[in-house]
Coordinates of C-alpha atoms and ligand atoms in Angstrom, one line a residue:
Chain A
X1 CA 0.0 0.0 0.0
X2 CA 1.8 3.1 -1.1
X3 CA 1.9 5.5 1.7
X4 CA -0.9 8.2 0.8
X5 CA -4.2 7.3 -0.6
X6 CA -5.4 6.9 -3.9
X7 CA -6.9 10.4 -4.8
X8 CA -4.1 12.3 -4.3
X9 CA -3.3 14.2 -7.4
X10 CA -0.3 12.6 -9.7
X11 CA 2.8 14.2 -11.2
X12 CA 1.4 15.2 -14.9
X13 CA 4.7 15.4 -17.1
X14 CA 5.5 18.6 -18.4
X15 CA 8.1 19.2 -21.6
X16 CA 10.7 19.8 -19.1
X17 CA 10.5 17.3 -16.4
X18 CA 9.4 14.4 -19.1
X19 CA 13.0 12.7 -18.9
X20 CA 12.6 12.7 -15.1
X21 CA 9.4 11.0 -14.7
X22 CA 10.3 8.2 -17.4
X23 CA 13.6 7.8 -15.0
X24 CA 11.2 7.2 -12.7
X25 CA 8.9 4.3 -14.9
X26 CA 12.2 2.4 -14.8
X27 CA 12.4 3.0 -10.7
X28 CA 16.0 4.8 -11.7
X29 CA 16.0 8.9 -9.7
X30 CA 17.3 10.8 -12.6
X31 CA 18.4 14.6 -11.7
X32 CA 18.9 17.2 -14.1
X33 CA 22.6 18.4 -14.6
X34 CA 23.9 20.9 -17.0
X35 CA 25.7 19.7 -19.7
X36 CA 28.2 22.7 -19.9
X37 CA 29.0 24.2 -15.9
X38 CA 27.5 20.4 -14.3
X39 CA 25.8 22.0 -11.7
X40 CA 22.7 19.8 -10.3
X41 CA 19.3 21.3 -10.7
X42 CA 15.5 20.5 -9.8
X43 CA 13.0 20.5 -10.6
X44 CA 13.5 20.3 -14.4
X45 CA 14.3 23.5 -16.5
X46 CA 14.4 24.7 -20.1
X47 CA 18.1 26.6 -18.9
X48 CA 20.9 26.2 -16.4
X49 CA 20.2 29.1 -13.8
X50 CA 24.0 29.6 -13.1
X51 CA 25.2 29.4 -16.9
X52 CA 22.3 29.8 -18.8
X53 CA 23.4 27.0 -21.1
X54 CA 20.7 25.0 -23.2
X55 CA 22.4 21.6 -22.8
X56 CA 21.6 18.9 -19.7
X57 CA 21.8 15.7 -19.2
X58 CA 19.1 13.8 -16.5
X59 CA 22.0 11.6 -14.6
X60 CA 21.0 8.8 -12.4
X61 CA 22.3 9.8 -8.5
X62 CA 22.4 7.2 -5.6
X63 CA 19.3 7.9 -3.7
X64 CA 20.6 8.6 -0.7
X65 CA 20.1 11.8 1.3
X66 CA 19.6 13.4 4.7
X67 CA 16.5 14.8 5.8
X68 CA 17.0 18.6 5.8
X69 CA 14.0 19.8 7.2
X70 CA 10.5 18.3 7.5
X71 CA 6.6 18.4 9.0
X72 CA 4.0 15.9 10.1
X73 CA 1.1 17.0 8.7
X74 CA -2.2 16.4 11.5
X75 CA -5.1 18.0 9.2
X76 CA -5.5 16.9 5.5
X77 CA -6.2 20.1 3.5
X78 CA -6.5 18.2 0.4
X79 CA -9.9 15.4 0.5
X80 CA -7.8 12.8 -0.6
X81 CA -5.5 12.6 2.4
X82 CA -8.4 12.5 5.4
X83 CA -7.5 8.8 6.1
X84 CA -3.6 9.4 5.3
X85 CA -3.3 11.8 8.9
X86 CA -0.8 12.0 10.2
X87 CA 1.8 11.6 7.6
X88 CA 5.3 13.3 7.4
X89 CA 6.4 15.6 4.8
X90 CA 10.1 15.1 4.2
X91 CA 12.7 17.7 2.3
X92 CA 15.4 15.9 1.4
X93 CA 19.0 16.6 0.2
X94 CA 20.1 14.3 -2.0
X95 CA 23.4 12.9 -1.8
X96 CA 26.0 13.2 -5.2
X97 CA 23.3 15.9 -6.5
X98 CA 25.0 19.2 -5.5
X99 CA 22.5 21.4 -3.4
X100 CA 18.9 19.5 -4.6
X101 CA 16.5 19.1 -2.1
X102 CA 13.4 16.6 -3.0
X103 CA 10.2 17.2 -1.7
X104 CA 9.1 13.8 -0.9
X105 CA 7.9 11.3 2.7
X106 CA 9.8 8.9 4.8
X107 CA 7.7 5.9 4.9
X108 CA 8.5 4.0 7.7
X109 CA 8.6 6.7 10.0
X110 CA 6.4 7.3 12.9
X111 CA 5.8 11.0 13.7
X112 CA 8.0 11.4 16.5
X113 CA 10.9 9.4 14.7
X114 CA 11.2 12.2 12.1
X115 CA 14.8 14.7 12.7
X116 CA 16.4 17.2 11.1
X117 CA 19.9 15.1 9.7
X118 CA 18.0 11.8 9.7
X119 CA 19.6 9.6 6.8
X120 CA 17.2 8.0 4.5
X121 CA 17.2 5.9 0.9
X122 CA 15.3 6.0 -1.7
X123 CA 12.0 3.8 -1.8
X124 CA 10.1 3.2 -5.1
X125 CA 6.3 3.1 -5.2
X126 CA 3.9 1.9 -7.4
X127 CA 1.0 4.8 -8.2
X128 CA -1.9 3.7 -9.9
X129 CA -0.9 4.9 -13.4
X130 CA 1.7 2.3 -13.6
X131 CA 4.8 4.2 -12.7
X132 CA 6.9 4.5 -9.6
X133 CA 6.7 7.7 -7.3
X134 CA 10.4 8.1 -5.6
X135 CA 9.8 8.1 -1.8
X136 CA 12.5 6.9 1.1
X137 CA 13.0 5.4 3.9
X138 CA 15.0 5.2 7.2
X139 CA 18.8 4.7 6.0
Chain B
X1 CA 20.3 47.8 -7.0
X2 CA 18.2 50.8 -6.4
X3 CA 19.3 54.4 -7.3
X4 CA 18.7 55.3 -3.9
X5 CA 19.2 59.0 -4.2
X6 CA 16.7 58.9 -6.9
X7 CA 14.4 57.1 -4.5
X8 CA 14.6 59.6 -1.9
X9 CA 12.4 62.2 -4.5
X10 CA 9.7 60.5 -3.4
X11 CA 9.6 60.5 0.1
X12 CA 6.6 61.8 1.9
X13 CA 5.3 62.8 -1.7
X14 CA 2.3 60.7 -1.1
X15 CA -0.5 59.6 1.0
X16 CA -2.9 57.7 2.5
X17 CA -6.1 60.2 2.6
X18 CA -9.1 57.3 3.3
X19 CA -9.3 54.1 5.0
X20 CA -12.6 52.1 4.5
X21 CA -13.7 48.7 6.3
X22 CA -16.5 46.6 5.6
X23 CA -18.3 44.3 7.6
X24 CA -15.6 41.2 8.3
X25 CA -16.9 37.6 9.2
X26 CA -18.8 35.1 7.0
X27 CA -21.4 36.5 4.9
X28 CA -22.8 33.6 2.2
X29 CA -25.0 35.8 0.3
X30 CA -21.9 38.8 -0.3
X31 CA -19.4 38.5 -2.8
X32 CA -16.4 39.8 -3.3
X33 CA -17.1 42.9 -5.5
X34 CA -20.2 43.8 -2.4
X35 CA -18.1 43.9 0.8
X36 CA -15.0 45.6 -1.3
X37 CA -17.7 48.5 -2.5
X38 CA -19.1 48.5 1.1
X39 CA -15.6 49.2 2.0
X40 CA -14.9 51.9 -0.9
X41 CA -18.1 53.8 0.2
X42 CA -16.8 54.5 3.2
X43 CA -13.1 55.2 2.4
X44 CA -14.9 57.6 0.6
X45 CA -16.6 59.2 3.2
X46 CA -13.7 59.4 5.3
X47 CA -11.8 61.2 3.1
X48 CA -14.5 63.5 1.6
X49 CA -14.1 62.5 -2.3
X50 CA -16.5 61.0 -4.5
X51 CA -16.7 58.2 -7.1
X52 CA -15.8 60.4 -10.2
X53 CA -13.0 61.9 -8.3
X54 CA -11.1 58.3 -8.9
X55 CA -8.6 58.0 -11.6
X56 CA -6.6 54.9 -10.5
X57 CA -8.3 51.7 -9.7
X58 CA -6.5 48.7 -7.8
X59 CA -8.0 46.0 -7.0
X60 CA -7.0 43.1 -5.3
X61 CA -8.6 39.6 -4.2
X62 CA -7.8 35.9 -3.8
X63 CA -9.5 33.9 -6.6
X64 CA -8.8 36.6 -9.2
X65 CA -11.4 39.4 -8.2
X66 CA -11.3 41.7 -11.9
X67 CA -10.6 45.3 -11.4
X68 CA -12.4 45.8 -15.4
X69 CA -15.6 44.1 -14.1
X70 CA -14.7 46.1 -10.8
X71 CA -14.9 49.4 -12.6
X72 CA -17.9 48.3 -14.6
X73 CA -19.7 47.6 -11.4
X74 CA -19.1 51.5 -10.2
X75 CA -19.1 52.9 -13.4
X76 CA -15.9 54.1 -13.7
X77 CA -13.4 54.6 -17.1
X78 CA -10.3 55.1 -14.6
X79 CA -6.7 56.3 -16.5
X80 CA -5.0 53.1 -15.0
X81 CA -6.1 50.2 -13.4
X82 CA -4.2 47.0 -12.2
X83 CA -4.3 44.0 -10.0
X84 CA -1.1 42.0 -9.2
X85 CA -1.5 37.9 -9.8
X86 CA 0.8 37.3 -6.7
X87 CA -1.8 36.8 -3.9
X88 CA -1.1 38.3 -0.7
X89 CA 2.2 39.4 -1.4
X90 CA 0.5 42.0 -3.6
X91 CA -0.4 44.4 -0.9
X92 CA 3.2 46.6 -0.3
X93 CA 3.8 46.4 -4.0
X94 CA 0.8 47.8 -5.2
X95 CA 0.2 50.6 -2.7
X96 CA 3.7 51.4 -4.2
X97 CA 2.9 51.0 -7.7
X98 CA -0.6 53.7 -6.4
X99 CA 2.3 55.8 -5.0
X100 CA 4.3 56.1 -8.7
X101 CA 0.8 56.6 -10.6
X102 CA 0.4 59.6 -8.5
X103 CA 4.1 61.1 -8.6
X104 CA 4.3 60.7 -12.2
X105 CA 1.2 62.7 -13.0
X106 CA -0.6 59.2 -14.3
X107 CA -3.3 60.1 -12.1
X108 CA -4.4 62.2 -9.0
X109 CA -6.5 59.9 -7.0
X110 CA -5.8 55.8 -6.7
X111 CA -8.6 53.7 -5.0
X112 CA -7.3 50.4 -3.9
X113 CA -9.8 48.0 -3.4
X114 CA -9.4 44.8 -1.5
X115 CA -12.7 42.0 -1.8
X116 CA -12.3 38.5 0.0
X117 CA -15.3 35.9 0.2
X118 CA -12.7 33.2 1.1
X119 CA -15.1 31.6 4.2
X120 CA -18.0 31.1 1.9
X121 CA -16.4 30.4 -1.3
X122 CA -14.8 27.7 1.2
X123 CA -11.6 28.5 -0.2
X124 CA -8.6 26.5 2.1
X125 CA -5.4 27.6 0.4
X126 CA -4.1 24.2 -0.2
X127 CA -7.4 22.2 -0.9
X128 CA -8.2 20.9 -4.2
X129 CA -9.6 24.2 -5.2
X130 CA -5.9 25.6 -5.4
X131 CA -4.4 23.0 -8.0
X132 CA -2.9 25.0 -10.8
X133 CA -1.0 22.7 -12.5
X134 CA 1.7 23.9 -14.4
X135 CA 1.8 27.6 -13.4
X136 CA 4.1 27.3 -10.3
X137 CA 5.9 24.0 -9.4
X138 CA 5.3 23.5 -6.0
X139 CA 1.7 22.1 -7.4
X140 CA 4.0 18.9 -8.4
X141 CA 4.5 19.0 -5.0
X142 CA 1.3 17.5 -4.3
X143 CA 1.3 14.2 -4.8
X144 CA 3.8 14.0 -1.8
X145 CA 1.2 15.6 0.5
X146 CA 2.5 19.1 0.2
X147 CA -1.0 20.8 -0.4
X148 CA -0.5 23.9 1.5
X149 CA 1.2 27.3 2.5
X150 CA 0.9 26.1 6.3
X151 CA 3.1 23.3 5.5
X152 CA 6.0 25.1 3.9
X153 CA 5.9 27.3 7.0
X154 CA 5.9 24.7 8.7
X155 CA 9.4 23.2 7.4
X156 CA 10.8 26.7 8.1
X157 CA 9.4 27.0 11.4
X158 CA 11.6 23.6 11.7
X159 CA 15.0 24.6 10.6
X160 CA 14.3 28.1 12.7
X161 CA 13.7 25.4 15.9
X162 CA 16.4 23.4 14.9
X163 CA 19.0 25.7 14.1
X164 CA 18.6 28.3 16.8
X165 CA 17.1 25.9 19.9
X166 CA 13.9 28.0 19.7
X167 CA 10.4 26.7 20.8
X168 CA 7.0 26.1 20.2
X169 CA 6.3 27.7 23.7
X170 CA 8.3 31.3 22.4
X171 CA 6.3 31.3 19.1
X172 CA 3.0 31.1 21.1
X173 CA 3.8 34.4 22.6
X174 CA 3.2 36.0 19.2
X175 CA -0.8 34.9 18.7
X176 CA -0.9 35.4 22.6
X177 CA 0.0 39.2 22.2
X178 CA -2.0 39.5 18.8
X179 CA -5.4 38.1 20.7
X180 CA -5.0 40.7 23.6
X181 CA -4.3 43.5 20.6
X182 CA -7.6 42.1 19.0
X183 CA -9.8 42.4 22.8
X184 CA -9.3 46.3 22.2
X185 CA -10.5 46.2 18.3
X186 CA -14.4 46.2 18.2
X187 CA -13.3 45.0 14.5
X188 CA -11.9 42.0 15.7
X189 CA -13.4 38.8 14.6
X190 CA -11.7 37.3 17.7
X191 CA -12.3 39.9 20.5
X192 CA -13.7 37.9 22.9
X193 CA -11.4 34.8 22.8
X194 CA -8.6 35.1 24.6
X195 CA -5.8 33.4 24.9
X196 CA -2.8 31.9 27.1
X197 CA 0.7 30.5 26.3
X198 CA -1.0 26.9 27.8
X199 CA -4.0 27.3 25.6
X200 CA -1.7 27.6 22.6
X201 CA 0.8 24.5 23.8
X202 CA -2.5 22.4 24.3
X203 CA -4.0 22.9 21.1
X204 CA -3.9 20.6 18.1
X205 CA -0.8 20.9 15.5
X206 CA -2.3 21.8 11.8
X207 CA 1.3 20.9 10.5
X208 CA 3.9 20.0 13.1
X209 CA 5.4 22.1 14.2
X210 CA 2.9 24.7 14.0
X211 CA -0.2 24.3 15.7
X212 CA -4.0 25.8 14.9
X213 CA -3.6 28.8 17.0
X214 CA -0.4 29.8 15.2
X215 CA -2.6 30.0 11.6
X216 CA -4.2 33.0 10.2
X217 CA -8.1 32.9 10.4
X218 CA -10.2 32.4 7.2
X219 CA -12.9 35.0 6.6
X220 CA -14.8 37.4 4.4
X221 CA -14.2 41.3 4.1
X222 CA -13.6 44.3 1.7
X223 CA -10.9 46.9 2.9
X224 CA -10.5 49.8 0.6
X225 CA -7.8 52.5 0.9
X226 CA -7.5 56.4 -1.3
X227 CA -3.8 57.4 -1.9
X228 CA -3.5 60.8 -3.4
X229 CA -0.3 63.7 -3.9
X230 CA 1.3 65.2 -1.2
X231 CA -0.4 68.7 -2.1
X232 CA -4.0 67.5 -2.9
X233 CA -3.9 65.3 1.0
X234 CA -3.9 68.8 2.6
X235 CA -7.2 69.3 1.6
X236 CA -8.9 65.8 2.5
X237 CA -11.1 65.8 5.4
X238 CA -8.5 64.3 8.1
X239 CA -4.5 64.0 8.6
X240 CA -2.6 62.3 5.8
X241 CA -0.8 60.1 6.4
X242 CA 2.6 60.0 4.1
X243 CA 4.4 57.3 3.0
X244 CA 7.9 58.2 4.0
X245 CA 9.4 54.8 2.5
X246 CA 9.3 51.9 0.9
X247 CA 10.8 48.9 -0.2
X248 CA 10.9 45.3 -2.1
X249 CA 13.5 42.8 -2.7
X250 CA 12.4 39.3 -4.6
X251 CA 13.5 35.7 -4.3
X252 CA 12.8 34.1 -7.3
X253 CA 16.1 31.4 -7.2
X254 CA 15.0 27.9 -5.7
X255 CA 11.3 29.3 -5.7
X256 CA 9.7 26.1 -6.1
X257 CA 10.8 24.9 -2.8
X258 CA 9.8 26.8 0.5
X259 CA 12.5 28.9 1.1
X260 CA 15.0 27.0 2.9
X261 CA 17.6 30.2 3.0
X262 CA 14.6 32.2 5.0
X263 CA 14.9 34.8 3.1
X264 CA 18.3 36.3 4.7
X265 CA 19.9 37.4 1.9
X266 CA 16.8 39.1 0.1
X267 CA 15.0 41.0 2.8
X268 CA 17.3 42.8 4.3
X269 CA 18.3 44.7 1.1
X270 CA 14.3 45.6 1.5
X271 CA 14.8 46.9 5.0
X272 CA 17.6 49.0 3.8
X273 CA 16.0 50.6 0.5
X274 CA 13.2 51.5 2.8
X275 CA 15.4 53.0 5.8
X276 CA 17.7 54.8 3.7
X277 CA 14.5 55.9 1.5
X278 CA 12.9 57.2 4.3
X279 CA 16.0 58.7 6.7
X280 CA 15.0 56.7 9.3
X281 CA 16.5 54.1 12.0
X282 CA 14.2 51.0 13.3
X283 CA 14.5 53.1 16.5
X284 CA 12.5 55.5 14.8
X285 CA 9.7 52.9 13.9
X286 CA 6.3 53.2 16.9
X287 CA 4.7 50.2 15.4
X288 CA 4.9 47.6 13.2
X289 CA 2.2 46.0 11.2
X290 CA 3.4 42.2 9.7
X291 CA 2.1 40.4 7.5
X292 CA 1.5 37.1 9.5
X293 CA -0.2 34.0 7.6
X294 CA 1.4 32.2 10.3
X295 CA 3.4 32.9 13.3
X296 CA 6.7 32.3 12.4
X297 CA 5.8 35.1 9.9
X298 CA 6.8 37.5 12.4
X299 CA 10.0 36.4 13.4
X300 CA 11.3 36.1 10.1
X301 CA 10.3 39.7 9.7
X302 CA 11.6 40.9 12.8
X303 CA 15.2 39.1 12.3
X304 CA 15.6 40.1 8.4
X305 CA 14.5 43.5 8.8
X306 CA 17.0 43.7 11.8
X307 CA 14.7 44.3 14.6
X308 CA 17.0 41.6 16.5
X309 CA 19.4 39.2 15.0
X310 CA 18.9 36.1 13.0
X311 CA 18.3 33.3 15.6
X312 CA 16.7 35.8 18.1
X313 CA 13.2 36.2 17.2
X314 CA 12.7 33.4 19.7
X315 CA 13.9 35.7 22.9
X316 CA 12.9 38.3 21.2
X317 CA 9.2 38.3 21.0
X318 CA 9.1 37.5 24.6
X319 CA 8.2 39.4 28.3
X320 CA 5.4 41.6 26.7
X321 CA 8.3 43.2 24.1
X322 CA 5.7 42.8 20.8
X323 CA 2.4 44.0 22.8
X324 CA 0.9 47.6 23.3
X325 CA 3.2 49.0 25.8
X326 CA 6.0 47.1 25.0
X327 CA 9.3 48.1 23.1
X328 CA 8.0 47.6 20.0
X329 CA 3.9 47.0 19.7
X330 CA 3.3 44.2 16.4
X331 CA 0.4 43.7 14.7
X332 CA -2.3 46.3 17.2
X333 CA -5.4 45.3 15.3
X334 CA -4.3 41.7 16.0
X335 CA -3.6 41.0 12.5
X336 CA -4.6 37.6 10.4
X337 CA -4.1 35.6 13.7
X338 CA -7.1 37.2 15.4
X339 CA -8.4 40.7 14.0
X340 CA -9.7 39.3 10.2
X341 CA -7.7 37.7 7.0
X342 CA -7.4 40.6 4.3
X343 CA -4.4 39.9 3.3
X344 CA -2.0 42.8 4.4
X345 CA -4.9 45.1 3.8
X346 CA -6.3 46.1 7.4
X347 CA -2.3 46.3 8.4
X348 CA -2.4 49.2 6.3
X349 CA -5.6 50.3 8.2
X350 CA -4.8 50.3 11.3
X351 CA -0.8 51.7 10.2
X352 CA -3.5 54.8 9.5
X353 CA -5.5 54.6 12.1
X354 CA -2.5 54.8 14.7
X355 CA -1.1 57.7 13.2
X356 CA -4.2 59.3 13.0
X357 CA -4.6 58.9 16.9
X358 CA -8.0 57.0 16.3
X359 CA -7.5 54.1 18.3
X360 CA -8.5 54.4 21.6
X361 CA -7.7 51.9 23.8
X362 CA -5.0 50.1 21.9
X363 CA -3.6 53.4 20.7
X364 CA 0.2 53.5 20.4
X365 CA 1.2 56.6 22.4
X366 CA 2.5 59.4 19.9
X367 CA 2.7 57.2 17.2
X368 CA 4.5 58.9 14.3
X369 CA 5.7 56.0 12.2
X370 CA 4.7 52.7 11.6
X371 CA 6.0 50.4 9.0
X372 CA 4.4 47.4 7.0
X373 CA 6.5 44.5 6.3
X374 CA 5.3 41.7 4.5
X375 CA 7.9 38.8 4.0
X376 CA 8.1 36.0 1.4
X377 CA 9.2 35.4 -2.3
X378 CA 8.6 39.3 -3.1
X379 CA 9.2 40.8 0.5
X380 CA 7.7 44.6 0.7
X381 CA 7.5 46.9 3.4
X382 CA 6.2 50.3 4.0
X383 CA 7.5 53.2 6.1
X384 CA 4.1 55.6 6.8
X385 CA 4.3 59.0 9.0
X386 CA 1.8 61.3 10.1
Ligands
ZN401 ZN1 25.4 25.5 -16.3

């Protein structure tokens, strides 16, 4: 059971961020890097914000990270999530991918295990549209 | 960088003239455009003009409140109108935008309308009614439970708590002082609900860490302001009331993700286009009116506009130093935590009213300038004096 309900909205590709989501059909995390100055970036963009270069390449980084900051949410503003609360909200900085934080959940922790610094690894799971969402879990 | 200098030419050489107010609470058969006229008629009054005297027409309201249909409603063909796409940041950056239609000779009288029908339109700010795909990314955002402004607060509040030690039990002492402002505001949705640091530490977290008295309430109102020139204010029906300064600085790099820099290396260069505008100090400064969504709001405010030092909010905001009396009174009319949800636009009210020397018990003594600070991706603040 993937760790929010069913009815929460999906990732719709976009032109830009279409080589990241198909990284994520295979269950590989894919990140954006510049082709030109290498610098990480996400999410996906038409340019490189500290060159402005054209060229990037979507390389595939380890999927570790360390949670950089984080909340457990106790009221689900969204209808989807009333039977998810409470569920953590995780920012994570991503190992081997410069200064890119991912928005994404820790699964297997409880509310009170979450910390600032707490290492995690990436956790693939299946969404309803037959891809793979990247989540983590306790490292 | 701003031509400061340049800047300076327009100190004092515009003003607030009329404030206006309608009814604020939840009104299910009043829309926007209705309780933001209400509140034009009587910014009106208070100033002594009348509709046709209006040139400029801003208008400003979540869920895209038009200022054409606006102006077709009070049958107006204004010089300029505008509205600014940017939510409640809008509010210091359009009363400055009023202020250069006026110095430039553009026009000679701006009405800013403000309409919100938020509690009946059950608008949540993160519920499904807020999905725009596409337009900003933090909407991908959603699928990982990230639905709302209160939750990327919320990760801020964290690093604040984790990088500077600081407490659940400190921020309560900022609703705590705004709910005793709001018991001496007949406005004040919540006048008669007071409340204690132990009330605030027992009630439910919305996102952890913040907890439901540490969010903005969710209501229905119209606020309506009249900025005019410098020369033309004399002859309104009550004091002007200038603005002195004023001030922006944007964050637009790593945007998608709440700002994990707290905005320290943005608004401060606000802060300072506005004191050096204006020829002020923060010493200088009565009162301040923040723009407070949440909380935390106000300490990242008080730290980045260098009211204390980053990390001190906490110690800060503590022993009575925020409330009437105190060294430095935030947020009299008890702001979004407890007075009513316009978006920044009662802050600029009551900035008026205090200088003005209209507000009885929760007067400021010899108020002469308050500022508006609003923080965020496009941080704004206002320096007014009587
Ligand atoms: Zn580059």
């Amino acid at each position: 059971m993937a760790y929010l309900p069913e009815g929460t909205p999906l990732p719709a590709a976009d032109l830009d961020d279409s080589p990241y989501w198909e990284g994520c059909r295979r269950r590989e995390l894919r990140i954006q890097r510049c082709a030109d100055c290498g610098r990480f970036r996400h999410p996906p963009s038409p340019v490189c914000p500290a060159c402005r270069s054209f060229g990037a390449e979507f390389v595939e980084v380890p999927g570790t990270g360390t949670v950089f900051t984080y909340t457990v949410a106790h009221h689900p503003v969204h209808p989807a999530l009333k039977a998810a609360v409470p569920y953590n909200i995780a920012v994570v900085l991503l190992d081997g991918a410069g200064d890119v934080r991912l928005v994404s959940n820790v699964v297997d922790a409880r509310p009170g295990e979450m910390a600032v610094g707490m290492r995690v690894r990436l956790r693939w799971e299946p969404t309803s549209d037959g891809s793979y969402l990247p989540r983590f879990e306790k490292a | 960088m701003p031509d400061l200098e340049r800047l300076k030419r327009l100190r004092n050489r515009t003003a607030i003239v009329g404030v206006g107010a309608s009814r604020q609470g939840t009104f299910p058969d009043l829309d926007p455009y209705t309780l933001a006229i209400e509140a034009f008629r009587s910014a009106l009054d208070d100033c002594g003009l009348v509709r046709g005297d209006i040139d400029g027409l801003i208008v400003q309201g979540p869920g895209g409140v038009s200022f054409v249909r606006m102006g077709e409603m009070l049958g107006l063909n204004p010089v300029a109108g505008a509205t600014f796409d940017i939510g409640g940041f809008a509010t210091g950056p359009l009363i400055q935008y009023a202020a250069l239609l006026l110095d430039s000779g553009i026009c000679r009288n701006v009405a800013l309308l403000y309409g919100n029908a938020s509690r009946t339109e059950g608008r949540r700010f993160g519920g499904e009614t807020t999905v725009t795909p596409g337009r900003e990314y933090s909407s991908a955002f959603y699928y990982y439970g990230l639905t709302s402004p209160g939750a990327a607060s919320a990760f801020q509040a964290r690093l604040h708590f984790e990088t500077y030690g600081t407490t659940s039990r400190q921020l309560a002492a900022v609703p705590v002082a705004q709910r005793r402002h709001a018991a001496l505001n007949p406005q004040a949705i919540k006048k008669d609900s007071p409340l204690t640091v132990e009330k605030h530490q027992r009630s439910r977290f919305i996102c952890e860490p913040l907890r439901l008295y540490d969010y903005c309430l969710i209501n229905d109102g119209g606020v309506a302001l009249i900025m005019t020139t410098a020369e033309r204010a004399k002859d309104r029906r009550k004091r002007p009331v200038y603005l002195m300064g004023l001030g922006r600085h944007d964050t637009y790099r790593h945007s998608s993700l709440p700002n994990y820099l707290l905005w320290r290396e943005t608004m401060p260069m606000a802060a300072e286009m506005a004191f050096g505008m204006a020829g002020i100090g923060r010493d200088d400064v009565d009162a301040l009116m923040i723009y407070d969504s949440f909380s935390i709001n106000i300490w990242f405010a008080l730290e980045n506009f260098g009211f204390c030092k980053p990390g001190e909010a906490g110690a800060f905001t503590q022993d009575g130093r925020i409330e009437l009396g105190g060294e430095i009174p935030v947020n009299t009319h008890g702001g979004h935590l407890a007075e009513s949800y316009m978006q920044g636009w009662l802050h600029q009210v009551e900035a008026v009213r205090q200088l003005r020397g209209e507000c009885g018990a929760r007067q400021v003594r010899g108020a002469e300038i308050v500022q508006y600070i609003c923080r965020g991706n496009v941080a704004s603040t206002l320096i007014y004096r009587n």
